Amino acid sequence: MKMERINWFQWSSPQALYPLAGKLIPWFAWWSAVCITAGLYMGLLVAPTDFQQGDSYRIIFVHVPAAWMSMFLYVVMAGWAAVGLGLKARPSFMMAQAIAPTGALFTFLALFTGAFWGKPTWGAWWVWDARLTSELILLFQYAGVMLLHASIDDLRRADRASAVLALVGVVNVPIIYFSVRWWNTLHQGASISMTAAPKMAATMLAAMGIMALGFWLYSAAVTLMRVRSIILERERHASWVQMERVS
Amino acid sequence: MTPRHKRFAMIGLGLVALGIAAALVLNAFNSNLVFFFTPTQIANGEAPKGRSFRIGGLVEAGTLTREGDGLTVHFIVTDTVKRIPVTYKGILPDLFKEGKGAVAQGQLSTDGTFIASEVLAKHDENYMPPEAAEAIEKAKKAGAQSSNTLTPAPGRTGP
């Protein structure tokens, strides 16, 4: 008996990816707006005040999902880079290129909101502990990948070079995640892990989960928008793009 | 093995090699990646001598005292094994409390007192409404009492 298999390679051409991305974008965009609105409402208005930090802890509802996304998007970007290198597939490189700015945005957001949380709770905007420093390095890594890609004119070489750089940098992600466990840091440990019960009230946890989902949907929507413009830019001489312009 | 499989194998092997290299480097730099030293580490002489470093631990309950000028404070930082007295002149962060975590930067003086130039509060990863915190505190006290009555702990000191 022969199994019916999904042919994943049917989207491995820019021409096929373009309309697929176009179809998915509104869905991701609307649901991200719903989730982020609901998450902010729950986090800022519904969730209870914290027993020791008062209301300043509410930065967590942006800070933690942003930090998660910064690491997650890096892994996804490196994954696309690996697929691109292995299969020599151009859309994979385009996806990697499209993810980088959003990843950098969330890294910046995590650092920025972290500073505003650190000042009232720790008493310092910034400290050079392992968690904060490794997250700052992640921001430079995103910048490095984008800059390297932009600085090489030959697109095939730019794709490959930045893919290798993205792959090399992936070692930093476990370092960021486990830094609070491996070394003494000022940054507190993880409230949520796969091995232990969450160390926060249920409403807070729900609000944070919804925010994370919203950020994920937002990342998907924006990445697909960006990959569409990358496709148009790179394939501008292809006949189907010319047709698209006419219609 | 097709060329495609070979390329994926190369990528995989490259990442493994990179991971090992990173682990070795981090291991070598271990002492420099530590943000603060615990009182036990300081007692064992692991903290750098003659230059500024950070000490971290719990502010022992009942040890926070203020001098007449209202700015100079004394407290003891402990990791429940060793204790280090700390002196600091300045404004403490809001979350600085007895029984909670703190990190202080400064130098160890010859008499074993840590002269801090900066004090940061270290909060934990627990978030809950005040009522829940109260309930846990009550349960803990009740639990402690019942265990005390059941087994008279011989080595227990303090209040």
Tab-separated table of C-alpha atoms in Angstrom:
chain	number	residue	atom	x	y	z
A	1	MET	CA	0.000	0.000	0.000
A	2	LYS	CA	1.333	3.357	-0.942
A	3	MET	CA	1.007	6.274	1.469
A	4	GLU	CA	-0.159	9.603	0.174
A	5	ARG	CA	2.681	12.027	0.928
A	6	ILE	CA	2.548	15.777	1.075
A	7	ASN	CA	4.987	17.175	-1.401
A	8	TRP	CA	6.656	19.929	0.645
A	9	PHE	CA	8.843	20.835	-2.289
A	10	GLN	CA	5.897	22.235	-4.197
A	11	TRP	CA	6.471	25.547	-2.359
A	12	SER	CA	10.207	25.503	-2.848
A	13	SER	CA	10.045	27.974	-5.686
A	14	PRO	CA	9.610	31.720	-5.148
A	15	GLN	CA	6.754	31.688	-7.633
A	16	ALA	CA	4.772	29.223	-5.492
A	17	LEU	CA	5.777	30.761	-2.136
A	18	TYR	CA	4.599	34.242	-3.131
A	19	PRO	CA	0.831	33.529	-3.355
A	20	LEU	CA	0.944	31.097	-0.402
A	21	ALA	CA	2.478	33.820	1.777
A	22	GLY	CA	-0.117	36.266	0.503
A	23	LYS	CA	-2.925	33.953	1.535
A	24	LEU	CA	-1.503	33.340	5.043
A	25	ILE	CA	-0.647	36.951	5.950
A	26	PRO	CA	-4.171	38.277	6.775
A	27	TRP	CA	-4.891	35.254	8.942
A	28	PHE	CA	-1.684	35.666	10.991
A	29	ALA	CA	-2.038	39.444	11.155
A	30	TRP	CA	-5.627	39.507	12.442
A	31	TRP	CA	-5.088	36.816	15.028
A	32	SER	CA	-1.900	38.488	16.252
A	33	ALA	CA	-3.835	41.739	16.737
A	34	VAL	CA	-6.528	39.860	18.677
A	35	CYS	CA	-4.009	38.005	20.859
A	36	ILE	CA	-1.820	41.032	21.612
A	37	THR	CA	-4.861	43.155	22.514
A	38	ALA	CA	-6.293	40.411	24.732
A	39	GLY	CA	-2.874	39.685	26.266
A	40	LEU	CA	-2.186	43.336	27.094
A	41	TYR	CA	-5.693	43.751	28.544
A	42	MET	CA	-5.272	40.675	30.733
A	43	GLY	CA	-1.720	41.511	31.709
A	44	LEU	CA	-2.174	45.188	32.485
A	45	LEU	CA	-5.744	45.249	33.834
A	46	VAL	CA	-6.892	41.779	34.891
A	47	ALA	CA	-3.771	40.107	36.318
A	48	PRO	CA	-3.237	40.687	40.052
A	49	THR	CA	-0.554	42.927	41.523
A	50	ASP	CA	2.594	41.105	42.575
A	51	PHE	CA	3.266	40.520	46.283
A	52	GLN	CA	6.743	42.016	46.265
A	53	GLN	CA	7.177	44.078	43.097
A	54	GLY	CA	3.765	45.717	42.985
A	55	ASP	CA	2.807	46.825	39.495
A	56	SER	CA	6.297	47.118	38.025
A	57	TYR	CA	6.329	43.386	37.373
A	58	ARG	CA	3.767	43.952	34.578
A	59	ILE	CA	6.639	44.654	32.189
A	60	ILE	CA	6.980	40.855	32.204
A	61	PHE	CA	4.043	40.566	29.796
A	62	VAL	CA	6.081	42.230	27.067
A	63	HIS	CA	9.583	41.425	28.276
A	64	VAL	CA	9.412	37.642	28.543
A	65	PRO	CA	7.458	36.946	25.309
A	66	ALA	CA	9.837	39.311	23.471
A	67	ALA	CA	12.866	37.502	24.901
A	68	TRP	CA	11.391	34.122	23.970
A	69	MET	CA	10.728	35.286	20.419
A	70	SER	CA	14.239	36.728	20.098
A	71	MET	CA	15.719	33.281	20.808
A	72	PHE	CA	13.056	31.296	18.952
A	73	LEU	CA	13.331	33.414	15.800
A	74	TYR	CA	17.098	33.006	15.814
A	75	VAL	CA	16.726	29.228	15.869
A	76	VAL	CA	14.132	29.384	13.076
A	77	MET	CA	16.398	31.672	11.047
A	78	ALA	CA	19.350	29.311	11.547
A	79	GLY	CA	17.068	26.403	10.626
A	80	TRP	CA	16.122	28.034	7.319
A	81	ALA	CA	19.784	28.830	6.752
A	82	ALA	CA	20.672	25.150	7.272
A	83	VAL	CA	17.883	24.005	4.943
A	84	GLY	CA	19.056	26.544	2.376
A	85	LEU	CA	22.656	25.342	2.571
A	86	GLY	CA	21.643	21.699	2.458
A	87	LEU	CA	19.047	21.846	-0.318
A	88	LYS	CA	20.487	24.868	-2.166
A	89	ALA	CA	16.934	26.198	-2.120
A	90	ARG	CA	16.559	29.930	-2.647
A	91	PRO	CA	13.245	30.388	-0.775
A	92	SER	CA	14.867	29.007	2.379
A	93	PHE	CA	17.536	31.703	2.230
A	94	MET	CA	14.826	34.268	1.568
A	95	MET	CA	12.956	33.112	4.682
A	96	ALA	CA	16.148	33.368	6.758
A	97	GLN	CA	16.746	36.869	5.419
A	98	ALA	CA	13.143	37.849	6.125
A	99	ILE	CA	13.199	36.683	9.750
A	100	ALA	CA	16.351	38.570	10.811
A	101	PRO	CA	14.884	42.098	11.244
A	102	THR	CA	11.938	40.835	13.315
A	103	GLY	CA	14.300	38.797	15.480
A	104	ALA	CA	16.471	41.861	15.999
A	105	LEU	CA	13.376	43.897	16.875
A	106	PHE	CA	12.320	41.456	19.600
A	107	THR	CA	15.880	41.264	20.953
A	108	PHE	CA	15.938	45.036	21.216
A	109	LEU	CA	12.485	45.037	22.823
A	110	ALA	CA	13.601	42.449	25.393
A	111	LEU	CA	16.702	44.498	26.284
A	112	PHE	CA	14.802	47.794	26.341
A	113	THR	CA	11.915	46.588	28.506
A	114	GLY	CA	14.444	44.747	30.665
A	115	ALA	CA	16.214	48.019	31.413
A	116	PHE	CA	12.919	49.599	32.463
A	117	TRP	CA	12.215	46.641	34.700
A	118	GLY	CA	15.720	46.496	36.144
A	119	LYS	CA	15.755	50.103	37.334
A	120	PRO	CA	12.806	49.900	39.770
A	121	THR	CA	13.470	46.338	40.956
A	122	TRP	CA	17.230	45.745	40.977
A	123	GLY	CA	18.230	49.403	41.179
A	124	ALA	CA	20.177	49.423	37.883
A	125	TRP	CA	19.274	49.919	34.210
A	126	TRP	CA	21.987	47.584	33.075
A	127	VAL	CA	24.451	45.132	34.608
A	128	TRP	CA	27.008	42.981	32.848
A	129	ASP	CA	25.739	39.645	34.059
A	130	ALA	CA	25.732	36.547	31.855
A	131	ARG	CA	22.048	36.737	30.875
A	132	LEU	CA	22.035	40.395	29.839
A	133	THR	CA	25.390	40.220	28.096
A	134	SER	CA	24.526	37.110	26.061
A	135	GLU	CA	21.209	38.676	24.997
A	136	LEU	CA	23.072	41.817	23.895
A	137	ILE	CA	25.417	39.596	21.873
A	138	LEU	CA	22.311	38.107	20.201
A	139	LEU	CA	21.354	41.594	19.020
A	140	PHE	CA	24.820	42.014	17.498
A	141	GLN	CA	24.487	38.590	15.869
A	142	TYR	CA	21.247	39.590	14.148
A	143	ALA	CA	22.916	42.821	13.031
A	144	GLY	CA	25.933	40.868	11.804
A	145	VAL	CA	23.822	38.480	9.727
A	146	MET	CA	21.889	41.365	8.149
A	147	LEU	CA	25.006	43.447	7.522
A	148	LEU	CA	26.926	40.561	5.976
A	149	HIS	CA	24.029	39.822	3.652
A	150	ALA	CA	23.745	43.461	2.655
A	151	SER	CA	27.459	43.903	2.080
A	152	ILE	CA	27.875	41.176	-0.560
A	153	ASP	CA	26.505	42.066	-3.978
A	154	ASP	CA	26.391	38.550	-5.380
A	155	LEU	CA	23.119	37.262	-3.878
A	156	ARG	CA	24.095	33.575	-3.936
A	157	ARG	CA	27.293	34.281	-2.036
A	158	ALA	CA	25.483	36.689	0.303
A	159	ASP	CA	22.902	33.987	1.076
A	160	ARG	CA	25.529	31.350	1.781
A	161	ALA	CA	27.859	33.561	3.809
A	162	SER	CA	25.106	34.939	6.048
A	163	ALA	CA	23.629	31.438	6.423
A	164	VAL	CA	26.948	30.112	7.740
A	165	LEU	CA	27.226	33.070	10.123
A	166	ALA	CA	23.650	32.505	11.350
A	167	LEU	CA	24.395	28.810	11.929
A	168	VAL	CA	27.612	29.499	13.832
A	169	GLY	CA	25.786	31.961	16.076
A	170	VAL	CA	23.154	29.458	17.126
A	171	VAL	CA	25.440	28.281	19.981
A	172	ASN	CA	24.557	31.479	21.814
A	173	VAL	CA	20.871	30.547	22.166
A	174	PRO	CA	21.352	27.754	24.751
A	175	ILE	CA	23.898	29.988	26.478
A	176	ILE	CA	21.275	32.731	26.871
A	177	TYR	CA	18.630	30.298	28.040
A	178	PHE	CA	20.758	28.439	30.572
A	179	SER	CA	22.941	31.392	31.668
A	180	VAL	CA	20.815	31.933	34.773
A	181	ARG	CA	21.391	28.319	35.785
A	182	TRP	CA	25.051	27.902	34.866
A	183	TRP	CA	26.389	31.056	36.498
A	184	ASN	CA	25.468	33.384	39.338
A	185	THR	CA	23.500	36.160	37.689
A	186	LEU	CA	21.531	39.132	38.923
A	187	HIS	CA	18.781	38.132	36.522
A	188	GLN	CA	16.314	35.763	38.175
A	189	GLY	CA	15.813	32.193	37.007
A	190	ALA	CA	13.057	30.982	34.715
A	191	SER	CA	9.506	31.119	36.086
A	192	ILE	CA	8.333	28.689	33.462
A	193	SER	CA	10.145	25.530	32.509
A	194	MET	CA	9.264	22.143	31.170
A	195	THR	CA	10.468	20.336	34.285
A	196	ALA	CA	8.828	22.292	37.101
A	197	ALA	CA	5.444	23.791	37.875
A	198	PRO	CA	5.150	27.446	36.815
A	199	LYS	CA	6.123	29.877	39.537
A	200	MET	CA	3.437	32.425	38.848
A	201	ALA	CA	-0.284	32.879	39.355
A	202	ALA	CA	-2.577	31.334	36.717
A	203	THR	CA	-3.948	34.644	35.365
A	204	MET	CA	-0.435	36.019	34.932
A	205	LEU	CA	0.624	32.835	33.186
A	206	ALA	CA	-2.362	32.952	30.827
A	207	ALA	CA	-1.717	36.597	29.934
A	208	MET	CA	1.937	35.830	29.207
A	209	GLY	CA	1.017	32.821	27.073
A	210	ILE	CA	-1.458	34.851	25.015
A	211	MET	CA	1.117	37.594	24.518
A	212	ALA	CA	3.702	35.035	23.379
A	213	LEU	CA	1.210	33.564	20.925
A	214	GLY	CA	0.396	37.070	19.670
A	215	PHE	CA	4.092	37.870	19.161
A	216	TRP	CA	4.538	34.578	17.327
A	217	LEU	CA	1.618	35.320	14.988
A	218	TYR	CA	2.949	38.842	14.452
A	219	SER	CA	6.392	37.457	13.576
A	220	ALA	CA	4.847	35.037	11.086
A	221	ALA	CA	2.776	37.779	9.430
A	222	VAL	CA	5.643	40.264	9.177
A	223	THR	CA	8.135	37.639	7.998
A	224	LEU	CA	5.790	36.528	5.222
A	225	MET	CA	5.203	40.149	4.171
A	226	ARG	CA	8.933	40.688	4.067
A	227	VAL	CA	9.586	37.477	2.148
A	228	ARG	CA	7.050	38.599	-0.460
A	229	SER	CA	8.877	41.861	-1.061
A	230	ILE	CA	12.208	40.005	-1.128
A	231	ILE	CA	10.791	37.669	-3.779
A	232	LEU	CA	9.538	40.582	-5.890
A	233	GLU	CA	12.854	42.371	-5.592
A	234	ARG	CA	14.979	39.360	-6.489
A	235	GLU	CA	12.731	37.952	-9.192
A	236	ARG	CA	11.819	41.284	-10.760
A	237	HIS	CA	13.039	40.088	-14.158
A	238	ALA	CA	11.083	36.806	-14.038
A	239	SER	CA	8.114	36.655	-16.358
A	240	TRP	CA	5.590	35.779	-13.638
A	241	VAL	CA	6.551	38.891	-11.651
A	242	GLN	CA	6.050	41.003	-14.777
A	243	MET	CA	2.624	39.378	-15.156
A	244	GLU	CA	1.834	40.125	-11.505
A	245	ARG	CA	2.650	43.775	-12.089
A	246	VAL	CA	0.320	43.985	-15.017
A	247	SER	CA	-2.595	42.328	-13.263
B	1	MET	CA	24.988	9.081	0.413
B	2	THR	CA	23.748	11.717	-1.962
B	3	PRO	CA	25.512	15.106	-2.119
B	4	ARG	CA	22.471	16.580	-0.402
B	5	HIS	CA	22.803	14.188	2.558
B	6	LYS	CA	26.507	14.897	2.643
B	7	ARG	CA	25.885	18.635	2.918
B	8	PHE	CA	23.405	18.151	5.781
B	9	ALA	CA	25.875	15.820	7.522
B	10	MET	CA	28.593	18.472	7.177
B	11	ILE	CA	26.290	21.123	8.664
B	12	GLY	CA	25.407	18.779	11.539
B	13	LEU	CA	29.032	17.884	12.236
B	14	GLY	CA	30.013	21.552	12.061
B	15	LEU	CA	27.410	22.455	14.669
B	16	VAL	CA	28.523	19.626	16.966
B	17	ALA	CA	32.161	20.726	16.709
B	18	LEU	CA	31.114	24.312	17.364
B	19	GLY	CA	29.100	23.274	20.398
B	20	ILE	CA	32.049	21.413	21.887
B	21	ALA	CA	34.360	24.366	21.232
B	22	ALA	CA	31.879	26.759	22.877
B	23	ALA	CA	31.505	24.458	25.891
B	24	LEU	CA	35.295	24.323	26.349
B	25	VAL	CA	35.680	28.090	26.043
B	26	LEU	CA	32.849	28.770	28.498
B	27	ASN	CA	34.333	26.264	30.906
B	28	ALA	CA	37.709	28.001	30.719
B	29	PHE	CA	36.180	31.423	31.342
B	30	ASN	CA	33.847	30.142	34.020
B	31	SER	CA	35.143	32.342	36.842
B	32	ASN	CA	34.870	35.488	34.715
B	33	LEU	CA	31.250	34.783	33.808
B	34	VAL	CA	30.131	34.765	37.414
B	35	PHE	CA	28.341	37.985	38.313
B	36	PHE	CA	28.824	37.635	42.045
B	37	PHE	CA	30.489	35.425	44.634
B	38	THR	CA	28.635	33.731	47.461
B	39	PRO	CA	29.814	34.100	51.077
B	40	THR	CA	31.012	30.484	51.000
B	41	GLN	CA	33.143	31.153	47.931
B	42	ILE	CA	34.611	34.212	49.652
B	43	ALA	CA	35.344	32.188	52.791
B	44	ASN	CA	37.144	29.634	50.600
B	45	GLY	CA	39.265	32.390	49.092
B	46	GLU	CA	37.794	32.093	45.597
B	47	ALA	CA	36.976	35.792	45.340
B	48	PRO	CA	39.625	38.085	43.793
B	49	LYS	CA	41.828	39.797	46.353
B	50	GLY	CA	42.816	43.433	46.234
B	51	ARG	CA	40.249	44.446	43.678
B	52	SER	CA	36.547	45.163	43.607
B	53	PHE	CA	34.092	42.300	43.158
B	54	ARG	CA	30.450	41.504	43.877
B	55	ILE	CA	28.976	39.527	46.702
B	56	GLY	CA	25.533	37.982	46.483
B	57	GLY	CA	23.182	36.202	48.856
B	58	LEU	CA	20.298	36.737	51.209
B	59	VAL	CA	20.109	39.698	53.547
B	60	GLU	CA	19.879	37.940	56.884
B	61	ALA	CA	16.656	38.766	58.708
B	62	GLY	CA	17.093	41.109	61.656
B	63	THR	CA	20.594	42.288	60.736
B	64	LEU	CA	19.764	45.523	58.876
B	65	THR	CA	20.789	48.509	60.981
B	66	ARG	CA	20.979	52.183	60.082
B	67	GLU	CA	23.474	54.681	61.449
B	68	GLY	CA	22.476	58.105	62.754
B	69	ASP	CA	23.117	59.805	59.411
B	70	GLY	CA	20.281	57.767	57.894
B	71	LEU	CA	22.391	56.761	54.906
B	72	THR	CA	24.970	54.325	56.186
B	73	VAL	CA	23.554	50.834	56.602
B	74	HIS	CA	24.967	47.609	57.950
B	75	PHE	CA	23.628	44.164	57.154
B	76	ILE	CA	24.803	40.602	56.868
B	77	VAL	CA	24.771	38.707	53.568
B	78	THR	CA	24.436	34.975	53.970
B	79	ASP	CA	24.041	31.867	51.819
B	80	THR	CA	22.791	30.073	54.946
B	81	VAL	CA	26.264	28.519	55.408
B	82	LYS	CA	28.629	31.505	55.745
B	83	ARG	CA	27.925	35.118	56.699
B	84	ILE	CA	29.659	38.299	55.567
B	85	PRO	CA	28.954	41.691	57.190
B	86	VAL	CA	28.405	44.495	54.673
B	87	THR	CA	28.605	48.263	55.123
B	88	TYR	CA	27.062	50.585	52.556
B	89	LYS	CA	26.478	54.309	52.368
B	90	GLY	CA	23.768	55.291	49.937
B	91	ILE	CA	20.190	54.725	48.885
B	92	LEU	CA	18.986	51.134	48.844
B	93	PRO	CA	16.716	49.889	46.020
B	94	ASP	CA	13.003	49.568	46.841
B	95	LEU	CA	13.048	45.787	46.726
B	96	PHE	CA	15.955	45.555	49.161
B	97	LYS	CA	14.502	43.702	52.157
B	98	GLU	CA	15.635	41.464	54.968
B	99	GLY	CA	15.304	37.829	53.987
B	100	LYS	CA	15.483	38.692	50.255
B	101	GLY	CA	18.335	38.470	47.787
B	102	ALA	CA	20.848	41.249	47.219
B	103	VAL	CA	24.057	41.787	45.272
B	104	ALA	CA	26.646	44.303	46.468
B	105	GLN	CA	29.747	45.568	44.680
B	106	GLY	CA	32.774	46.628	46.674
B	107	GLN	CA	35.887	45.425	48.431
B	108	LEU	CA	36.639	43.215	51.357
B	109	SER	CA	38.399	45.158	54.104
B	110	THR	CA	41.092	43.629	56.285
B	111	ASP	CA	38.698	43.010	59.199
B	112	GLY	CA	36.449	40.881	56.957
B	113	THR	CA	33.754	43.516	56.438
B	114	PHE	CA	32.610	44.078	52.879
B	115	ILE	CA	32.610	47.795	52.010
B	116	ALA	CA	29.994	48.181	49.289
B	117	SER	CA	29.893	51.009	46.770
B	118	GLU	CA	26.700	49.785	45.081
B	119	VAL	CA	23.857	47.585	46.278
B	120	LEU	CA	21.375	45.916	43.939
B	121	ALA	CA	18.283	43.952	44.895
B	122	LYS	CA	17.928	40.482	43.421
B	123	HIS	CA	14.350	39.323	43.175
B	124	ASP	CA	13.262	35.759	42.514
B	125	GLU	CA	11.172	34.228	39.751
B	126	ASN	CA	7.979	33.866	41.805
B	127	TYR	CA	5.068	36.093	40.904
B	128	MET	CA	1.762	35.982	42.741
B	129	PRO	CA	-0.888	38.211	44.277
B	130	PRO	CA	-0.221	39.357	47.892
B	131	GLU	CA	-3.074	37.170	49.200
B	132	ALA	CA	-1.439	34.060	47.770
B	133	ALA	CA	1.918	35.026	49.257
B	134	GLU	CA	0.224	35.503	52.643
B	135	ALA	CA	-1.475	32.115	52.395
B	136	ILE	CA	1.846	30.422	51.606
B	137	GLU	CA	3.517	32.201	54.508
B	138	LYS	CA	0.737	31.009	56.847
B	139	ALA	CA	0.957	27.444	55.549
B	140	LYS	CA	4.720	27.490	56.024
B	141	LYS	CA	4.380	28.662	59.619
B	142	ALA	CA	1.730	26.053	60.334
B	143	GLY	CA	3.914	23.382	58.732
B	144	ALA	CA	6.958	24.484	60.705
B	145	GLN	CA	5.022	24.403	63.971
B	146	SER	CA	3.572	20.973	63.397
B	147	SER	CA	6.942	19.556	62.402
B	148	ASN	CA	8.485	21.125	65.498
B	149	THR	CA	5.967	19.476	67.745
B	150	LEU	CA	6.398	16.136	66.044
B	151	THR	CA	10.168	16.039	66.014
B	152	PRO	CA	12.060	18.204	68.469
B	153	ALA	CA	14.971	19.143	66.195
B	154	PRO	CA	18.065	18.897	68.388
B	155	GLY	CA	20.508	20.956	66.333
B	156	ARG	CA	18.193	23.904	65.708
B	157	THR	CA	19.409	27.294	66.804
B	158	GLY	CA	17.958	30.745	66.596
B	159	PRO	CA	14.415	31.906	67.238
